[in-house]
Short mmCIF file of C-alpha atoms in Angstrom, two decimals:
data_model
loop_
_atom_site.label_atom_id
_atom_site.label_comp_id
_atom_site.label_asym_id
_atom_site.label_seq_id
_atom_site.Cartn_x
_atom_site.Cartn_y
_atom_site.Cartn_z
CA MET A 22 152.67 125.68 138.55
CA PRO A 23 155.67 126.97 137.46
CA ILE A 24 158.08 128.20 140.12
CA HIS A 25 159.66 131.86 139.44
CA GLY A 26 163.03 132.44 140.40
CA GLY A 27 165.00 135.81 140.24
CA ASN A 28 167.70 136.92 138.92
CA ALA A 29 170.69 137.57 140.22
CA GLY A 30 170.10 139.23 143.35
CA GLY A 31 167.91 136.84 144.03
CA ASN A 32 169.72 134.07 146.77
CA ALA A 33 166.92 132.42 148.79
CA GLY A 34 164.20 135.05 148.46
CA GLY A 35 166.25 138.12 147.24
CA ASN A 36 169.30 137.84 149.89
CA ALA A 37 171.03 140.32 147.91
CA GLY A 38 167.77 142.45 147.46
CA GLY A 39 165.56 142.11 150.58
CA ASN A 40 166.76 139.02 152.67
CA ALA A 41 164.16 136.88 154.59
CA GLY A 42 161.80 139.42 154.04
CA GLY A 43 164.02 142.52 152.81
CA ASN A 44 166.94 142.57 155.26
CA ALA A 45 169.10 145.14 153.07
CA GLY A 46 166.15 147.44 153.07
CA GLY A 47 164.33 146.66 156.54
CA ASN A 48 164.92 143.70 158.31
CA ALA A 49 161.84 141.96 159.39
CA GLY A 50 159.40 144.80 158.67
CA GLY A 51 161.67 147.47 159.47
CA ASN A 52 160.65 151.04 157.82
CA ALA A 53 162.71 153.06 155.83
CA GLY A 54 163.74 150.46 153.21
CA GLY A 55 161.56 147.88 154.37
CA ASN A 56 158.07 148.15 155.16
CA ALA A 57 156.26 145.22 155.92
CA GLY A 58 158.71 142.48 156.17
CA GLY A 59 161.66 144.75 153.25
CA ASN A 60 159.76 146.54 151.64
CA ALA A 61 161.94 149.01 149.08
CA GLY A 62 164.63 146.57 149.39
CA GLY A 63 163.11 143.07 149.25
CA ASN A 64 158.61 143.69 149.38
CA ALA A 65 157.58 140.46 150.33
CA GLY A 66 161.04 137.77 150.71
CA GLY A 67 162.92 140.04 147.76
CA ASN A 68 160.92 141.33 145.14
CA ALA A 69 162.91 143.22 143.49
CA GLY A 70 164.99 141.06 144.05
CA GLY A 71 164.29 137.30 143.76
CA ASN A 72 160.88 136.31 142.67
CA ALA A 73 158.90 133.74 145.30
CA GLY A 74 162.24 132.56 146.60
CA GLY A 75 164.46 132.80 143.86
CA ASN A 76 167.82 130.64 144.52
CA ALA A 77 171.27 131.20 143.72
CA GLY A 78 171.11 134.09 142.12
CA GLY A 79 167.60 133.29 140.71
CA ASN A 80 168.82 131.08 137.79
CA ALA A 81 168.11 134.34 135.79
CA GLY A 82 164.37 134.00 135.79
CA SER A 83 163.83 131.12 134.71
CA ILE A 84 160.45 129.53 134.80
CA THR A 85 162.19 125.62 136.72
CA ALA A 86 159.43 122.95 138.34
CA PHE A 87 163.32 121.64 139.84
CA SER A 88 163.89 121.18 143.84
CA ARG A 89 166.13 122.84 144.97
CA ASP A 90 165.23 123.72 148.60
CA HIS A 91 166.08 121.33 151.52
CA ALA A 92 163.93 119.94 154.24
CA ASP A 93 165.15 123.14 156.36
CA SER A 94 166.38 125.68 154.51
CA PRO A 95 167.14 127.13 151.22
CA ALA A 96 169.69 126.03 148.44
CA SER A 97 173.05 127.70 149.63
CA SER A 98 177.04 127.74 148.57
CA PHE A 99 176.68 127.38 152.88
CA LEU A 100 174.38 125.12 153.37
CA SER A 101 176.17 122.71 150.91
CA ASN A 102 179.35 123.38 152.21
CA THR A 103 178.67 122.06 155.86
CA LEU A 104 176.67 119.23 154.62
CA LEU A 105 179.96 118.69 153.17
CA THR A 106 182.42 119.01 156.48
CA THR A 107 178.84 116.54 158.11
CA ARG A 108 179.36 114.00 155.73
CA ASP A 109 182.66 113.51 155.82
CA GLY A 110 182.73 113.45 159.53
CA VAL A 111 179.82 111.01 159.75
CA THR A 112 179.68 108.42 157.16
CA GLY A 113 183.40 107.32 157.99
CA PHE A 114 184.41 105.27 155.07
CA TRP A 115 182.06 103.76 152.15
CA ASP A 116 182.73 100.65 149.82
CA GLY A 117 180.48 102.50 147.26
CA SER A 118 177.79 99.32 147.97
CA MET A 119 173.91 99.36 149.05
CA THR A 120 172.77 99.53 152.36
CA ALA A 121 169.41 101.33 152.44
CA VAL A 122 168.13 98.26 150.87
CA SER A 123 169.26 94.64 150.24
CA ASP A 124 168.47 94.44 146.82
CA VAL A 125 167.53 96.20 143.69
CA ALA A 126 163.80 94.82 143.43
CA GLY A 127 163.43 96.55 146.61
CA LEU A 128 163.46 99.78 144.13
CA ALA A 129 161.20 99.33 141.87
CA MET A 130 159.52 102.27 140.38
CA PRO A 131 156.42 103.04 140.92
CA LYS A 132 153.17 102.99 138.95
CA ASP A 133 152.44 106.20 137.35
CA ASP A 134 149.39 107.20 139.49
CA GLU A 135 151.81 106.27 142.44
CA TYR A 136 154.96 107.87 141.17
CA LEU A 137 152.44 111.16 140.16
CA GLY A 138 152.02 111.03 143.82
CA GLN A 139 155.48 111.05 145.12
CA VAL A 140 157.26 114.24 143.05
CA LYS A 141 156.06 118.01 144.04
CA THR A 142 153.23 119.75 142.67
CA PRO A 143 155.73 121.62 140.41
CA TYR A 144 156.86 118.63 138.93
CA GLN A 145 153.39 117.32 138.30
CA ALA A 146 152.84 120.60 136.74
CA LEU A 147 155.44 120.09 134.29
CA ILE A 148 154.86 116.89 133.16
CA LEU A 149 150.85 118.08 132.78
CA ASP A 150 152.19 120.31 130.55
CA THR A 151 153.93 118.03 128.49
CA PHE A 152 151.63 116.06 128.06
CA LEU A 153 148.85 118.15 126.98
CA ARG A 154 151.15 120.09 124.86
CA SER A 155 152.07 116.11 123.04
CA SER A 156 148.43 116.02 122.45
CA VAL A 157 147.52 118.55 119.66
CA ARG A 158 149.83 120.08 116.72
CA PHE A 159 148.75 122.50 113.85
CA ASP A 160 147.98 123.73 110.05
CA GLY A 161 147.53 126.96 109.06
CA ALA A 162 149.08 129.26 106.29
CA ASP A 163 148.39 133.01 105.83
CA GLY A 164 145.12 133.89 106.93
CA TRP A 165 143.79 130.57 108.98
CA CYS A 166 144.98 127.66 111.57
CA GLU A 167 143.34 125.04 112.58
CA LEU A 168 143.18 122.61 116.21
CA GLN A 169 144.13 119.34 115.46
CA THR A 170 144.29 116.36 117.06
CA SER A 171 147.52 114.47 117.48
CA ALA A 172 146.86 112.22 114.53
CA GLY A 173 145.69 115.49 112.30
CA LEU A 174 141.91 115.07 113.28
CA ALA A 175 140.52 118.95 112.78
CA ILE A 176 139.48 119.98 116.52
CA THR A 177 138.25 124.12 115.11
CA ARG A 178 139.41 126.66 113.05
CA LEU A 179 139.64 130.41 112.67
CA GLU A 180 139.92 132.00 109.96
CA ARG A 181 140.83 136.21 109.72
CA PRO A 182 138.45 138.51 108.95
CA LYS A 183 138.53 138.64 104.53
CA SER A 184 138.97 142.82 104.75
CA LEU A 185 141.15 144.29 107.08
CA ASP A 186 137.59 147.42 106.69
CA PHE A 187 136.60 144.96 109.61
CA PHE A 188 138.64 145.97 112.12
CA ALA A 189 138.26 149.14 111.54
CA LYS A 190 134.64 149.44 112.11
CA GLN A 191 135.60 147.87 115.35
CA LEU A 192 136.99 151.00 116.07
CA ASP A 193 133.61 152.56 117.16
CA TRP A 194 133.52 150.38 120.11
CA LEU A 195 136.93 150.36 121.32
CA ARG A 196 136.59 154.27 121.28
CA ALA A 197 133.16 153.88 123.25
CA TYR A 198 134.88 151.36 125.93
CA ALA A 199 138.08 154.39 125.83
CA ASP A 200 135.08 155.64 128.42
CA LEU A 201 135.75 153.32 130.86
CA ARG A 202 139.88 153.41 131.40
CA GLU A 203 139.67 155.33 135.25
CA ASP A 204 137.39 153.21 136.15
CA ARG A 205 138.75 149.56 135.65
CA LEU A 206 142.86 151.03 135.42
CA GLY A 207 143.62 149.06 138.10
CA GLU A 208 142.48 145.98 137.06
CA ILE A 209 143.18 146.64 133.95
CA HIS A 210 146.82 146.69 135.07
CA MET A 211 146.66 143.44 137.77
CA GLN A 212 145.45 141.60 135.17
CA LEU A 213 148.67 142.12 133.33
CA ASP A 214 150.14 138.82 134.37
CA ASP A 215 147.52 137.79 137.72
CA MET A 216 144.52 136.12 136.63
CA LEU A 217 144.16 132.78 138.12
CA SER A 218 143.62 135.50 141.41
CA PHE A 219 140.80 137.25 140.54
CA PHE A 220 138.81 133.38 139.35
CA GLY A 221 140.09 132.87 143.46
CA SER A 222 138.13 135.42 145.02
CA GLN A 223 134.96 133.70 143.41
CA VAL A 224 136.07 130.00 144.28
CA TYR A 225 138.70 128.97 146.95
CA LEU A 226 142.25 128.01 145.44
CA ASP A 227 145.57 127.94 146.96
CA ASN A 228 148.12 125.49 147.20
CA GLY A 229 146.37 123.56 150.05
CA ARG A 230 142.89 122.69 149.72
CA ARG A 231 142.83 122.87 145.99
CA ALA A 232 146.41 122.26 145.07
CA TYR A 233 145.60 119.84 142.16
CA SER A 234 142.19 122.31 141.15
CA LEU A 235 144.76 125.39 140.71
CA MET A 236 146.98 123.13 139.99
CA LEU A 237 144.42 122.12 135.80
CA LEU A 238 143.64 125.80 135.90
CA ASN A 239 147.54 126.83 135.54
CA ALA A 240 147.63 123.99 133.52
CA ALA A 241 144.21 125.32 131.51
CA ARG A 242 145.97 128.95 130.54
CA SER A 243 149.04 127.78 129.82
CA PHE A 244 147.80 124.96 127.42
CA ALA A 245 145.57 127.82 126.27
CA ILE A 246 148.87 130.32 125.21
CA HIS A 247 150.59 127.36 123.76
CA VAL A 248 146.37 126.97 121.55
CA GLU A 249 146.27 131.06 121.29
CA THR A 250 150.50 131.33 119.75
CA PRO A 251 150.30 129.65 116.06
CA MET A 252 146.57 131.44 115.89
CA LYS A 253 148.03 134.87 116.60
CA TYR A 254 150.60 134.08 114.15
CA PHE A 255 148.75 132.93 110.57
CA CYS A 256 145.76 135.21 110.82
CA ARG A 257 147.59 138.07 112.54
CA VAL A 258 145.52 141.82 112.37
CA PRO A 259 147.48 145.13 113.16
CA ARG A 260 146.38 146.65 117.29
CA PRO A 261 143.87 149.41 117.56
CA VAL A 262 146.71 151.56 117.21
CA ASP A 263 147.94 150.77 113.87
CA PHE A 264 144.52 152.36 112.50
CA ALA A 265 144.25 155.92 114.80
CA MET A 266 146.92 156.91 116.30
CA GLN A 267 144.08 158.44 119.12
CA VAL A 268 143.41 154.89 120.14
CA GLN A 269 146.15 156.00 122.64
CA PRO A 270 146.40 152.93 124.60
CA ILE A 271 146.95 152.52 128.72
CA ILE A 272 148.53 150.00 128.86
CA GLN A 273 152.38 149.28 126.26
CA THR A 274 150.81 147.53 122.75
CA PRO A 275 151.56 144.36 122.68
CA ASP A 276 153.93 143.40 118.94
CA HIS A 277 151.97 140.12 118.79
CA SER A 278 149.01 139.84 116.70
CA SER A 279 145.59 141.55 118.16
CA PHE A 280 143.37 138.45 116.52
CA PRO A 281 142.58 136.80 119.16
CA SER A 282 143.72 137.63 122.06
CA GLY A 283 145.22 135.56 124.50
CA HIS A 284 143.25 136.76 127.62
CA ALA A 285 140.34 136.06 126.58
CA THR A 286 141.05 132.24 125.16
CA GLU A 287 143.13 132.44 128.88
CA ALA A 288 140.37 133.36 130.67
CA PHE A 289 138.08 131.82 128.95
CA ALA A 290 139.62 128.28 129.16
CA ILE A 291 140.42 129.18 133.18
CA ALA A 292 136.24 130.17 133.27
CA THR A 293 135.56 126.45 131.55
CA VAL A 294 137.76 123.76 134.01
CA LEU A 295 136.72 126.44 136.81
CA HIS A 296 133.17 125.49 136.29
CA ARG A 297 133.50 121.96 134.59
CA LEU A 298 134.87 121.51 138.58
CA SER A 299 132.29 123.29 140.86
CA SER A 300 129.43 122.33 138.98
CA GLY A 301 129.86 119.29 136.11
CA GLN A 302 128.89 121.18 133.21
CA GLY A 303 131.14 122.47 130.58
CA ALA A 304 131.48 125.41 128.69
CA ALA A 305 128.29 125.97 126.97
CA HIS A 306 126.62 125.49 130.02
CA GLY A 307 127.75 127.94 131.77
CA VAL A 308 127.97 130.50 129.33
CA GLU A 309 124.13 129.90 128.73
CA ASN A 310 123.23 130.61 132.36
CA MET A 311 126.14 133.11 132.44
CA ALA A 312 128.17 131.29 135.39
CA LEU A 313 130.06 133.75 137.25
CA PRO A 314 133.97 132.61 135.96
CA PHE A 315 132.49 133.35 132.43
CA ARG A 316 131.31 137.17 133.34
CA LEU A 317 134.67 137.40 135.32
CA ALA A 318 136.04 135.34 131.74
CA HIS A 319 134.32 138.05 130.19
CA ARG A 320 134.99 141.03 132.26
CA ILE A 321 138.63 139.98 132.04
CA ALA A 322 138.68 140.00 127.36
CA ALA A 323 136.74 143.73 127.62
CA ASN A 324 139.39 145.43 129.91
CA ARG A 325 141.32 144.78 127.02
CA THR A 326 139.04 146.75 124.73
CA VAL A 327 139.41 149.53 127.34
CA ALA A 328 143.08 149.46 127.59
CA GLY A 329 143.19 150.11 123.71
CA VAL A 330 144.91 147.03 122.50
CA HIS A 331 142.43 144.82 121.51
CA PHE A 332 139.22 145.17 119.10
CA PRO A 333 135.88 142.66 120.24
CA ALA A 334 136.09 140.67 118.08
CA ASP A 335 138.99 139.56 118.87
CA SER A 336 138.03 138.30 121.92
CA ARG A 337 135.19 136.68 120.78
CA VAL A 338 137.35 134.91 119.11
CA GLY A 339 139.39 134.57 121.34
CA ALA A 340 137.12 132.97 124.18
CA TYR A 341 135.70 130.52 121.38
CA ILE A 342 138.56 129.56 121.30
CA GLY A 343 139.49 129.35 125.26
CA CYS A 344 136.02 127.33 125.20
CA VAL A 345 137.18 124.37 122.57
CA VAL A 346 140.52 124.29 124.68
CA GLY A 347 138.82 124.33 127.85
CA ASP A 348 136.77 121.31 126.55
CA LEU A 349 139.57 119.90 125.14
CA ILE A 350 140.79 119.20 128.54
CA TYR A 351 137.71 117.67 130.23
CA ALA A 352 137.59 114.82 126.50
CA LEU A 353 140.82 114.45 126.75
CA ALA A 354 140.97 113.60 130.97
CA THR A 355 137.97 111.36 130.33
CA GLY A 356 138.36 109.49 126.75
CA THR A 357 134.70 111.45 125.81
CA ASP A 358 133.91 112.55 122.39
CA LEU A 359 134.35 116.81 121.66
CA VAL A 360 132.43 118.13 119.28
CA THR A 361 134.13 119.88 116.78
CA GLY A 362 133.30 123.42 115.61
CA ASN A 363 134.27 126.46 113.91
CA ALA A 364 135.59 130.34 115.15
CA ASN A 365 133.56 133.49 114.17
CA ALA A 366 134.19 136.50 114.70
CA GLY A 367 131.31 137.50 114.01
CA ALA A 368 129.83 141.09 111.75
CA SER A 369 132.33 143.68 111.87
CA GLY A 370 129.53 145.77 113.31
CA ASP A 371 129.33 143.57 116.53
CA ASP A 372 130.98 144.46 120.14
CA PHE A 373 131.41 140.59 122.15
CA LEU A 374 128.61 140.88 124.72
CA LEU A 375 128.29 137.43 126.81
CA SER A 376 125.09 137.29 126.04
CA ASN A 377 125.81 137.44 122.40
CA PHE A 378 127.82 135.02 122.85
CA SER A 379 127.88 131.04 122.54
CA ALA A 380 130.14 127.84 122.99
CA GLU A 381 128.07 125.38 121.22
CA ARG A 382 129.66 124.27 118.45
CA ASP A 383 128.01 122.63 115.73
CA GLY A 384 129.75 120.09 114.40
CA THR A 385 130.90 116.91 114.46
CA ALA A 386 131.63 114.14 117.17
CA LEU A 387 135.41 113.94 117.64
CA ALA A 388 136.78 110.60 119.86
CA VAL A 389 139.69 111.76 122.32
CA ALA A 390 141.94 109.58 123.68
CA LYS A 391 143.02 109.99 127.43
CA LEU A 392 145.42 111.26 128.20
CA ASP A 393 146.55 108.97 131.49
CA VAL A 394 148.24 111.91 133.84
CA LEU A 395 145.20 114.32 132.85
CA SER A 396 142.95 111.73 134.37
CA ALA A 397 144.82 111.19 137.51
CA LEU A 398 145.68 114.76 138.00
CA TRP A 399 141.57 115.68 137.50
CA SER A 400 140.50 112.60 139.86
CA ARG A 401 142.20 114.27 142.48
CA ALA A 402 141.34 118.21 141.68
CA ALA A 403 138.18 116.78 141.10
CA SER A 404 138.00 115.82 144.29
CA GLU A 405 138.05 118.25 146.60
CA TRP A 406 135.00 120.37 145.48
CA PRO A 407 132.00 119.36 147.19
CA GLY A 408 130.08 116.12 146.24
CA ALA A 409 133.11 116.22 143.59
CA PRO A 410 130.75 115.94 140.84
CA ALA A 411 133.37 116.57 138.00
CA ALA A 412 134.52 112.94 139.21
CA LEU A 413 135.17 110.64 136.95
CA VAL A 414 132.98 107.76 136.35
#
């Protein structure tokens, strides 16, 4: 789970924008500029000056998995200076010899699984994310893209519909969906950056007793983004507003391809992993039975059409790719076969409904090599669920 550092002005949770919950805008829940921990000076620890505890000026808004905090307080130049003077006053002369161990054998590096248990959760997530991305590669040209194993074996292929007339006919559905904008406005805005809170309302998710499950779901979303990005590049299609000015989206239209939908890809990847952890079943089972995680994933995807930035066909294909990604994660964790299959945008007049969507794949069974890092972390996540239905055998 990446940790977001804030921008300059967010030292130790937004020092200049809200120290300790908004010092400059309202000390400890003060009013007039700082309700509930400094709302207007630093919401929940300096939201507008340092999100979630930005360190040392916030590291310019970068994402990091490396710990900067000390045992009992955040990093700061003042703390570093006091540690320096304390060392000078306490340690005395040191000749550079080993004192913590008697010989180097006492510093033997731990086994892989033990090492994962020693590093903090954000760094575990970074390790997982790196290995997941290295497990696949892509081939493509203008109009098509293929997701492959690292050895070059095809997993799924996506092709852009042959004519832009296909998407022009989808405008009828987009116009109808626009009637839901007032009802869905809050969801649409929250889901711009946050999907997991919605899944977390269906099952208990936090970084305590479901820490590894939450890590896997974050990894699923990150992996889905990694997969969808080259697919958008090779299979690029204009956004709905490019077809008709009357679309008038209620959020900013993204500058990248409409096809496939990234939100649909990510939401269905998350739903697939969550359904597997909670039930032991894969995407095809979850979609066929309209399990709650997939109903939520569909709503998240449909909200993008309501907003005016995606066609239903974008979401149909994104949902399929997301299910593939989620099932691939399980196959990599277990070393079991993955059935291949190609995404289909459907007919030009089709809406995207869960009732007319299938995650079944009719290709060949592809042997997938087990990813040991993922296997270790999956086992920990599986143990967080009653009865451990997704436990590795």
